[in-house]
Short mmCIF file of C-alpha atoms in Angstrom, two decimals:
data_model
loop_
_atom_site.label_atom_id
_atom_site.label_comp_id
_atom_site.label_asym_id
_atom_site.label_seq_id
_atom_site.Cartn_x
_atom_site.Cartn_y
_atom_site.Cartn_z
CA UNK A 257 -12.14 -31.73 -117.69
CA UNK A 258 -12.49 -29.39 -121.05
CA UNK A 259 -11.92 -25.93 -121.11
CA UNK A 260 -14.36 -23.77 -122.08
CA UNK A 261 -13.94 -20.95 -124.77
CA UNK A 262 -16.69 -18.42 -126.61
CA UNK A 263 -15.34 -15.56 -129.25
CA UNK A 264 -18.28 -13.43 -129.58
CA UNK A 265 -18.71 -10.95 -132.18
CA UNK A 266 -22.17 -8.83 -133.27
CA UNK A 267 -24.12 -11.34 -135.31
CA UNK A 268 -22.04 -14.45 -135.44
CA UNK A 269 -21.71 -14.87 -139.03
CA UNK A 270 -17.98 -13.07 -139.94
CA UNK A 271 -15.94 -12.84 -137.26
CA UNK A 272 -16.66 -14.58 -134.64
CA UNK A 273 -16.62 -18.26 -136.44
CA UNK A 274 -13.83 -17.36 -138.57
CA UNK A 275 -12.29 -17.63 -134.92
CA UNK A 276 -13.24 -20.06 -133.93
CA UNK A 277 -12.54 -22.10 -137.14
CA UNK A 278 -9.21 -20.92 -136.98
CA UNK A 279 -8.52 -21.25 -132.87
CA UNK A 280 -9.78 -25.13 -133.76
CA UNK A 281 -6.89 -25.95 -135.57
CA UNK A 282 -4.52 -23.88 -133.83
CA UNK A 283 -5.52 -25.63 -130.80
CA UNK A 284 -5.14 -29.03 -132.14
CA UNK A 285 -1.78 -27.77 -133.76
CA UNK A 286 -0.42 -27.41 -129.79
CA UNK A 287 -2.43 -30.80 -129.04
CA UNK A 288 -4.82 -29.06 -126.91
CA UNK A 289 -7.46 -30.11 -129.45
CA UNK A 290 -8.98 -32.47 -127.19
CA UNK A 291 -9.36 -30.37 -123.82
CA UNK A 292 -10.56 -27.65 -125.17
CA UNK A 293 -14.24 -27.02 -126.64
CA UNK A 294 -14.27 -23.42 -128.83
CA UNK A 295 -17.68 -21.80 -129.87
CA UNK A 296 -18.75 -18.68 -130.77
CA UNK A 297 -21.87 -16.22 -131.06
CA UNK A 298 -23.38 -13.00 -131.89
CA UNK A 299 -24.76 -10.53 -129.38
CA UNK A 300 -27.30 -9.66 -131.81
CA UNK A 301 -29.99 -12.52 -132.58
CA UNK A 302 -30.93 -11.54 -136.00
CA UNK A 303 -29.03 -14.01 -137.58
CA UNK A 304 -29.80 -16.92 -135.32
CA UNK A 305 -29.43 -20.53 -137.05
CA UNK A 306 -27.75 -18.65 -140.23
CA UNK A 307 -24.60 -20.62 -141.79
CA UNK A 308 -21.71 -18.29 -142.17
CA UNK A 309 -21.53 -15.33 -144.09
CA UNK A 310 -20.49 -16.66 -147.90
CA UNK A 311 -17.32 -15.08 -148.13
CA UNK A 312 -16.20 -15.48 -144.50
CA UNK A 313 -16.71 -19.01 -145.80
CA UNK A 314 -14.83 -18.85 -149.07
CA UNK A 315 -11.79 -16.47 -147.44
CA UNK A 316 -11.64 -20.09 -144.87
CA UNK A 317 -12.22 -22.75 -147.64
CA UNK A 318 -9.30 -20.68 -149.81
CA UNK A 319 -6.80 -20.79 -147.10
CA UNK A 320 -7.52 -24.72 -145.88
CA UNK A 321 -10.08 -24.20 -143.13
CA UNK A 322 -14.01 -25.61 -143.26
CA UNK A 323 -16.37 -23.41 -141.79
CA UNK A 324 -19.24 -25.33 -143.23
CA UNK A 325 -20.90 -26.69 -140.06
CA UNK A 326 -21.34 -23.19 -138.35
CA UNK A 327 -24.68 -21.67 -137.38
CA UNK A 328 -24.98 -18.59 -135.74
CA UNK A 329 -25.98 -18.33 -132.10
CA UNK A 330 -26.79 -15.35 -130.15
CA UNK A 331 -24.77 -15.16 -126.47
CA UNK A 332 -26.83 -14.22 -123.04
CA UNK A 333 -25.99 -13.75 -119.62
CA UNK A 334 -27.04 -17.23 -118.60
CA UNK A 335 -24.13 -18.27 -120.89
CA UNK A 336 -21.00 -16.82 -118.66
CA UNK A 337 -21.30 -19.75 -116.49
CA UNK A 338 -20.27 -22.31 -119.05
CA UNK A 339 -17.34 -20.77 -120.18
CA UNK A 340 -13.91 -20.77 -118.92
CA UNK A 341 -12.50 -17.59 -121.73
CA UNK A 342 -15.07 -15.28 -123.04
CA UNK A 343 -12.80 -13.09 -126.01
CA UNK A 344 -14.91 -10.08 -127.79
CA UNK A 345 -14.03 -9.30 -131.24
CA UNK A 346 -14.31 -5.48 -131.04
CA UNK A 347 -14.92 -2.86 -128.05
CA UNK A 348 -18.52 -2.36 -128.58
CA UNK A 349 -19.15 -6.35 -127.96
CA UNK A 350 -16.60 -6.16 -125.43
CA UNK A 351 -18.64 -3.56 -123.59
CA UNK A 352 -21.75 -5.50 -124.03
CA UNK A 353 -20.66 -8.20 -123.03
CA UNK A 354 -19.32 -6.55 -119.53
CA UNK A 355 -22.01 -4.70 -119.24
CA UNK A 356 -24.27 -8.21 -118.97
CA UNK A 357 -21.58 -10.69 -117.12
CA UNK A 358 -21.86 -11.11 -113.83
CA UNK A 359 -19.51 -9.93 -110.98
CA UNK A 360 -15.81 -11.30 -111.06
CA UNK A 361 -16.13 -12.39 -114.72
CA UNK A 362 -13.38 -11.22 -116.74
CA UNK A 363 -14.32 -10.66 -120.87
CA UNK A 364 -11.27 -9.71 -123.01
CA UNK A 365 -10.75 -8.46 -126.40
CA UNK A 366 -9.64 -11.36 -128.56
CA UNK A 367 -6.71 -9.49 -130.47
CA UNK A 368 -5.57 -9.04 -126.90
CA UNK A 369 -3.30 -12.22 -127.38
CA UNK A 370 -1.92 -10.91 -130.39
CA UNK A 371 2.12 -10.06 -128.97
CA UNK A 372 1.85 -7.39 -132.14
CA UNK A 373 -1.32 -5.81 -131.81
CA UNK A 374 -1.57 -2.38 -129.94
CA UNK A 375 -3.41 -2.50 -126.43
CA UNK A 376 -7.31 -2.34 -127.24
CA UNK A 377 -6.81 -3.68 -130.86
CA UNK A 378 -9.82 -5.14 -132.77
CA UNK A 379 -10.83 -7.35 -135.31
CA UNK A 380 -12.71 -5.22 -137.51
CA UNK A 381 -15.77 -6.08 -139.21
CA UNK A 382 -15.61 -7.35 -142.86
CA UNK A 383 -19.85 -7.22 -143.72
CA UNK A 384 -20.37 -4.13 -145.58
CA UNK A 385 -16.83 -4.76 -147.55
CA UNK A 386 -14.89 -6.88 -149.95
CA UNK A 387 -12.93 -9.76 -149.83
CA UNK A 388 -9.85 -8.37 -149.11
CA UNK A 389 -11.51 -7.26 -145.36
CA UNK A 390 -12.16 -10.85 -145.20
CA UNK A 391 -8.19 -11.55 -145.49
CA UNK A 392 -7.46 -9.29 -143.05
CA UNK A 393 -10.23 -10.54 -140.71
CA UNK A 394 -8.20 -13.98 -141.19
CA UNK A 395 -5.00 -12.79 -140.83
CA UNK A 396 -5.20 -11.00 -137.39
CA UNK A 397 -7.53 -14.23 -136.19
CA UNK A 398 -4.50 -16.38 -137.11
CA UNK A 399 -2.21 -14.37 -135.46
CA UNK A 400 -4.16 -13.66 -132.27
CA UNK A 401 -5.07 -17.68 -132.05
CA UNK A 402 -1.14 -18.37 -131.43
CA UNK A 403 -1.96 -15.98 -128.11
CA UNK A 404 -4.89 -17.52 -126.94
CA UNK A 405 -3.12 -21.10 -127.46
CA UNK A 406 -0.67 -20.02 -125.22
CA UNK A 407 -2.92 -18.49 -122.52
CA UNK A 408 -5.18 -22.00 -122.16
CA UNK A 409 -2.10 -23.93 -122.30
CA UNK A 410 -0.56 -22.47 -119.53
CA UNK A 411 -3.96 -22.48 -117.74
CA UNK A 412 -5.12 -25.90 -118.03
CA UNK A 413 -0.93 -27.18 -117.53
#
């Protein structure tokens, strides 16, 4: 049985599959790599079928990750049901996406796993910056992935 995980950001090009890049190998790091599927998409659909943003793509390539296979989806209600963890990057996804799931279904903020992060922290979005927005984007994915690593280990042990 695999377990089932979407990080969902606003268009699916930055944020989102940075994450999931980087909860990939953090996953397979703690040999979970194999029962667990990670995906990701945009509540916005205007970048549907898009590869990811250039310099998400270079900030991964530069630190050892390969984001090349990514294309942007865009996440609906029908999709609740096939995941196990949905994780928002940022409040306004996060109340989107709660807005739209069905009763009982729990959506969380990813950074929510992070031990260091304040309660309600976010991954902020990188588009309309530089590269160094990019790093940081990385950096609190990396950290936060160690969290959510954790959580599906425990739930799937």
């Amino acid at each position: 049985m695999t377990y089932r995980v979407c990080l969902v950001c606003m268009g699916n090009i930055c944020r989102s599959p940075m994450a999931e890049t980087v909860l990939r190998r953090t996953l397979d790091e703690h040999g979970l790599g194999e029962r667990v599927a990670v995906d990701s998409a945009g509540t916005g659909g205007w970048h549907v079928g898009d590869p990811m943003d250039e310099r998400a793509l270079r900030t991964l390539s530069e630190h050892g990750y390969d984001g090349s296979a990514h294309r942007a989806r865009q996440f609906t209600s029908g999709w609740f049901d096939r995941y196990d963890l949905v994780l928002a990057m940022d409040r306004d996804n996060l109340s989107f996406l709660r807005r739209i799931a069905p009763d009982g279904v729990e959506v969380l903020l990813f950074r929510s796993f992070d031990p260091a992060a304040r309660a309600g922290a976010e991954v902020p979005d990188p588009y309309y910056g530089g590269p160094e927005g990019f790093e940081e984007v990385l950096r609190l994915v990396e950290a936060a992935s160690e969290g959510v690593a954790k959580h599906i280990a425990d739930e799937i042990d």
